[in-house]
mmCIF file of C-alpha atoms in Angstrom:
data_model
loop_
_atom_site.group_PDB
_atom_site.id
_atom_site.type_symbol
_atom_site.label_atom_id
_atom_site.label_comp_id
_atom_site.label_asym_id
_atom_site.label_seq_id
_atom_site.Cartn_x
_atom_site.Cartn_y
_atom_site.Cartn_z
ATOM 1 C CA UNK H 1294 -23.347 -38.806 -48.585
ATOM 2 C CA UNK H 1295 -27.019 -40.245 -49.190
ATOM 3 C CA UNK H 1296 -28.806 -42.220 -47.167
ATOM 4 C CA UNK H 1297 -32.139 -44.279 -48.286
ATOM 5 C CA UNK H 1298 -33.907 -42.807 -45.037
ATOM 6 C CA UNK H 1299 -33.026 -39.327 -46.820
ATOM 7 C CA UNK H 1300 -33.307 -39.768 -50.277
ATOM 8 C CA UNK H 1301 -35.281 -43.031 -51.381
ATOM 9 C CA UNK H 1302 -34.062 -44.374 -54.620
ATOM 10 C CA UNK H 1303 -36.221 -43.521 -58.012
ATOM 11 C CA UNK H 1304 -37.515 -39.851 -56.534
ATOM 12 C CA UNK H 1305 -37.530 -37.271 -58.715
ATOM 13 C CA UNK H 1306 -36.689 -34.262 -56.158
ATOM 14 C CA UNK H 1307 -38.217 -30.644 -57.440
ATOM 15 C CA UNK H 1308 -36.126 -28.114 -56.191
ATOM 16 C CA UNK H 1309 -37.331 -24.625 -55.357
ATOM 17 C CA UNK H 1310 -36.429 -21.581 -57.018
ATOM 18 C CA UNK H 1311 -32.769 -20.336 -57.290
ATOM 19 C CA UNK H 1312 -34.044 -16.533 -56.218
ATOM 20 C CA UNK H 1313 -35.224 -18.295 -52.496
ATOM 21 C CA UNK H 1314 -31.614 -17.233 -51.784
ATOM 22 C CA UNK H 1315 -32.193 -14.054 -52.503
ATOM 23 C CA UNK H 1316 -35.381 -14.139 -49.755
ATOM 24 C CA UNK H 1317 -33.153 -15.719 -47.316
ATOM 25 C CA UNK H 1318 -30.445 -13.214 -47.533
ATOM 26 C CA UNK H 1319 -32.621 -9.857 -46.298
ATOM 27 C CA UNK H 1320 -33.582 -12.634 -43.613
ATOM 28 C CA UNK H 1321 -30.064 -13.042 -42.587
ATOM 29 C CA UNK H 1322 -29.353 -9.324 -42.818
ATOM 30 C CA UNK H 1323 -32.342 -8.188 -40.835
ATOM 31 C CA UNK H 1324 -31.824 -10.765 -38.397
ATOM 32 C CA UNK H 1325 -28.008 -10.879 -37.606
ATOM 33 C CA UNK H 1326 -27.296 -6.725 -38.241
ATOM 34 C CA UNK H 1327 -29.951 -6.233 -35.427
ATOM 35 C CA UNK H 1328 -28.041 -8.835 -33.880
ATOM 36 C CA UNK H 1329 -24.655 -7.591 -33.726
ATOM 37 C CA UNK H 1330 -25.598 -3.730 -33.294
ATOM 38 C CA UNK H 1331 -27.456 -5.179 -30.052
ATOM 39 C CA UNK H 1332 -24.619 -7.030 -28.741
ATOM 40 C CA UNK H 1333 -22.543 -4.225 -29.875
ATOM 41 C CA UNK H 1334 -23.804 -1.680 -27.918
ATOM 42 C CA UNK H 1335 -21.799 -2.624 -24.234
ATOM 43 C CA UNK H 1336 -18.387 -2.677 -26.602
ATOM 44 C CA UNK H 1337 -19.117 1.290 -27.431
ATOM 45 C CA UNK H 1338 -20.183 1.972 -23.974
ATOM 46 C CA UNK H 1339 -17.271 0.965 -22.589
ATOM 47 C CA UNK H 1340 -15.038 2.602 -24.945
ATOM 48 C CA UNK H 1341 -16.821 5.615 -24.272
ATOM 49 C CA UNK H 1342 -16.216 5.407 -20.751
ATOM 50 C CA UNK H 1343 -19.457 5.228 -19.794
ATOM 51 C CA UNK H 1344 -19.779 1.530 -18.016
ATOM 52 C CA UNK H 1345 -16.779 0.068 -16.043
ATOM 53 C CA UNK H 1346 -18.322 -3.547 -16.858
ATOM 54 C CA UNK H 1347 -18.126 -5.988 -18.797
ATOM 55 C CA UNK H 1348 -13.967 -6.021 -19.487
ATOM 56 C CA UNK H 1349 -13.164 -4.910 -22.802
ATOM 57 C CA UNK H 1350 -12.287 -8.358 -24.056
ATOM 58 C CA UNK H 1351 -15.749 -9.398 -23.464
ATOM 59 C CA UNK H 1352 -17.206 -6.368 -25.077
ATOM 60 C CA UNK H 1353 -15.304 -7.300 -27.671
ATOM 61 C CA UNK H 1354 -15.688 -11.045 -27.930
ATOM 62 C CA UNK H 1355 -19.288 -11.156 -28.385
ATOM 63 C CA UNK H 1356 -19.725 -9.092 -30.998
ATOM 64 C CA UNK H 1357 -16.975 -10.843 -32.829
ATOM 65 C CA UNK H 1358 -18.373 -14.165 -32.013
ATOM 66 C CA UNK H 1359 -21.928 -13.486 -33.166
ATOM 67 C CA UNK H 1360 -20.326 -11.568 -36.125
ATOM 68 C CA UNK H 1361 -18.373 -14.618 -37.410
ATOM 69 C CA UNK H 1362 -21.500 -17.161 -36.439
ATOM 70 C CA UNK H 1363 -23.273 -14.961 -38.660
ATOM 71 C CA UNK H 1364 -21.243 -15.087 -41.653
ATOM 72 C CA UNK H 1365 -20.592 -18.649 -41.290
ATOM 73 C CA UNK H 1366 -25.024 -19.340 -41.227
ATOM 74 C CA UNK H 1367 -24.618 -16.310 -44.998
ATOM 75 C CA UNK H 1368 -21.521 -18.928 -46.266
ATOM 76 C CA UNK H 1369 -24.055 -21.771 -45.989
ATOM 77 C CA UNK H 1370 -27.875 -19.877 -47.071
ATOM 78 C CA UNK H 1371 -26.903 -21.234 -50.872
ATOM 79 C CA UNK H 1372 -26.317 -24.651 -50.085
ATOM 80 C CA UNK H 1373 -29.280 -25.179 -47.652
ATOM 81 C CA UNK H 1374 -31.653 -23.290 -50.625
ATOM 82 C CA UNK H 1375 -30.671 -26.211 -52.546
ATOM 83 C CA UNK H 1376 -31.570 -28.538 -50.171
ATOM 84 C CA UNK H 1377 -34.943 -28.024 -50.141
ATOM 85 C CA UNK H 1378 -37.012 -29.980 -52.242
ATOM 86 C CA UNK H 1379 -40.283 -31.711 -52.964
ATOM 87 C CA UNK H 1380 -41.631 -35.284 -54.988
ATOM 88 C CA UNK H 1381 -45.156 -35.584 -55.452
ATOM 89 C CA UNK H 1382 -45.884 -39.853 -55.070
ATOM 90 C CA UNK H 1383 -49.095 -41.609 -55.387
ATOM 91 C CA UNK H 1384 -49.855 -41.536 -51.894
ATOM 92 C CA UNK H 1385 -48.396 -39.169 -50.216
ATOM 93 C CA UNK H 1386 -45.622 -35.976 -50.696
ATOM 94 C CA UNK H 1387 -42.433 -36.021 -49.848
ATOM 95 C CA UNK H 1388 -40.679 -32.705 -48.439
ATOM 96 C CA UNK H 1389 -36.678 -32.558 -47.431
ATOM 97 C CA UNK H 1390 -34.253 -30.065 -45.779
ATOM 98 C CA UNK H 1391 -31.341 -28.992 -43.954
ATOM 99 C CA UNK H 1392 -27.668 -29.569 -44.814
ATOM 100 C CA UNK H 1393 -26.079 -31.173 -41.563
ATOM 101 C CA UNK H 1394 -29.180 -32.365 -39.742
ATOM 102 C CA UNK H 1395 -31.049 -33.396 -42.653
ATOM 103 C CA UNK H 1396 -35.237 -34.556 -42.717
ATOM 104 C CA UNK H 1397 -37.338 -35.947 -45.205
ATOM 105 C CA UNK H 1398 -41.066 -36.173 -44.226
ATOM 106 C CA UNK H 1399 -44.195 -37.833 -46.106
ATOM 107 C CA UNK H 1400 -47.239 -36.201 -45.654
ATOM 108 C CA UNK H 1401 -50.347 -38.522 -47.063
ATOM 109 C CA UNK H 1402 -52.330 -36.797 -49.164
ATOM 110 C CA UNK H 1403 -55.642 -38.208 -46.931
ATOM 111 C CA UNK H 1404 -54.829 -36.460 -43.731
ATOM 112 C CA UNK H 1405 -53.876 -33.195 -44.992
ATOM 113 C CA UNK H 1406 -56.961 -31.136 -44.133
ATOM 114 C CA UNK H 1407 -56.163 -27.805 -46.171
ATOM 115 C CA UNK H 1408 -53.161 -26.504 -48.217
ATOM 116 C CA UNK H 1409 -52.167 -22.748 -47.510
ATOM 117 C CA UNK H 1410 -50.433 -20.302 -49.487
ATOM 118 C CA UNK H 1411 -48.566 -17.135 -48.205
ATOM 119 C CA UNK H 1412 -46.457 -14.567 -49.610
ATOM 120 C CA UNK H 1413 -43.962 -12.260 -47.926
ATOM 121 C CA UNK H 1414 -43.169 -8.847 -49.480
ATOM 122 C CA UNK H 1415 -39.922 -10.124 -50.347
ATOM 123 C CA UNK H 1416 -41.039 -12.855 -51.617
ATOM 124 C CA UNK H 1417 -43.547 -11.184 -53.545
ATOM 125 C CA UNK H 1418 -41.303 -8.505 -55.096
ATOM 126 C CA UNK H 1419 -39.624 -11.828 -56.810
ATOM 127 C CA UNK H 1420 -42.812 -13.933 -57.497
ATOM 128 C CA UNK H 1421 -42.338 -16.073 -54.743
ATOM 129 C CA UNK H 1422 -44.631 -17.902 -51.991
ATOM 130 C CA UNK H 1423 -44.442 -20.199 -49.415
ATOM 131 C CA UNK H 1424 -47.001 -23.562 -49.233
ATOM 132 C CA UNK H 1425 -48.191 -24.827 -45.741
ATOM 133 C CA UNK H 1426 -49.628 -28.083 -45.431
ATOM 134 C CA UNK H 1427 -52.056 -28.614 -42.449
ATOM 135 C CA UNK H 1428 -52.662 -31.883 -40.908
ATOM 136 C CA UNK H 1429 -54.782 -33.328 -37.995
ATOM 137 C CA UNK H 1430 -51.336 -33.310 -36.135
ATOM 138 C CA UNK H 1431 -49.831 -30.527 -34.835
ATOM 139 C CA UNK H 1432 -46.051 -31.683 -35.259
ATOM 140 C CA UNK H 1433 -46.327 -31.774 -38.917
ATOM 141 C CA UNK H 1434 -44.838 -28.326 -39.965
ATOM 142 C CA UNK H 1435 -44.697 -29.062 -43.538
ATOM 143 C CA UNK H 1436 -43.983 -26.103 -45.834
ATOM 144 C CA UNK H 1437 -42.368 -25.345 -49.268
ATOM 145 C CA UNK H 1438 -40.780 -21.998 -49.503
ATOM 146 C CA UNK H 1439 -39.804 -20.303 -52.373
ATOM 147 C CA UNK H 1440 -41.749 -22.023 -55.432
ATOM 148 C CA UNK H 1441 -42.539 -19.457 -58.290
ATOM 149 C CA UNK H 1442 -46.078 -18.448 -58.057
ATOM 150 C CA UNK H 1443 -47.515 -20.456 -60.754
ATOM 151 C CA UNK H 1444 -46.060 -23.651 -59.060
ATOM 152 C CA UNK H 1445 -47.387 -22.756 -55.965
ATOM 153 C CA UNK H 1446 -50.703 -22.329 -57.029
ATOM 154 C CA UNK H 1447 -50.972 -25.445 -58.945
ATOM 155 C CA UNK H 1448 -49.237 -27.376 -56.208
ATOM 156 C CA UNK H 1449 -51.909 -26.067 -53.725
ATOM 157 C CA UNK H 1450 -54.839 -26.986 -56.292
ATOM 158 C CA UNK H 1451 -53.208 -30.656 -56.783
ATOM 159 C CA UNK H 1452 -52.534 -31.319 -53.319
ATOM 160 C CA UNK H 1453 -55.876 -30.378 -52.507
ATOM 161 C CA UNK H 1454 -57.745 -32.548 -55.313
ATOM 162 C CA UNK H 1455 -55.406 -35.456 -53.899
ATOM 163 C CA UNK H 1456 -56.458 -34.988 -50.446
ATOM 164 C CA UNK H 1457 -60.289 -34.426 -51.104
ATOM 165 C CA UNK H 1458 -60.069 -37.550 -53.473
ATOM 166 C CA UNK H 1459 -58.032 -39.711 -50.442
ATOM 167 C CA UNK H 1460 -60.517 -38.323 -48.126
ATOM 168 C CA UNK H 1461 -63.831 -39.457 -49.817
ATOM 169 C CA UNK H 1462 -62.421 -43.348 -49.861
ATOM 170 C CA UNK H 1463 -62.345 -43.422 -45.758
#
């Protein structure tokens, strides 16, 4: 379903790289095996005998719970890689995300006050990185993850020729 608040008509949306996935993955393993080995750890105390509490149908619940949470957030990590996109305008870029809650913020190109790149070692490994914008404003967390090097490093020098130009006519 699209919405003009979401997806204005006449943008053409760049996607980010197909092997983001791939980033977000060891992300979801890291995060969720620590995760359930964690909440794990009451279930095989209590079938060792060791603690009397919690019941074993707790021990066992949460685990379970956070286990199928888990692979329900790995069923979706596709679908909310190819949600992400960007559209550079005249005035000002446009960045979207997210699958149920979805958000589509412009950032002006005359208050961004730098453009940062980073690179994870994942994301290196696959020729990845990550662009930040910065603003005068806090709440704007604007980033672009997963753009192929090259892109990234031309989207940094554009965005910052843009903003330097936008910033010389106030």
């Amino acid at each position: 379903m699209r919405t003009e608040a979401i997806d204005p008509p006449g943008i053409d949306w760049h996607r980010v790289s197909p092997k983001f996935v791939t980033v977000r993955l060891v992300q979801w393993a890291l995060g969720n095996l620590a995760a359930v080995v964690i909440l794990s750890l009451p279930l095989v105390f209590v079938l060792l005998g060791w603690w009397r509490w919690p019941p074993l149908w707790l021990a066992i619940t949460v685990p379970a719970v956070t286990l199928v949470v888990a692979l329900w957030r790995l069923v979706l990590i596709p679908r909310q890689v190819r949600a992400i996109g960007y559209a550079e305008r005249d005035d000002d870029l446009l960045v979207r995300s997210g699958i149920f809650f979805q958000r589509t913020m412009a950032v002006p190109y005359g208050r961004m006050q730098y453009v940062d790149v980073a690179v994870g070692p994942v994301e290196r490994s696959l020729g990845l990185c990550t662009v930040k914008l910065h603003t005068a404003s806090p709440g704007t967390n604007a980033h672009i993850p997963g753009l192929p090097e090259a892109e990234g490093a031309r989207l940094r020098e554009q965005l910052a020729a843009r903003g330097e130009a936008r910033l010389a006519g106030l």
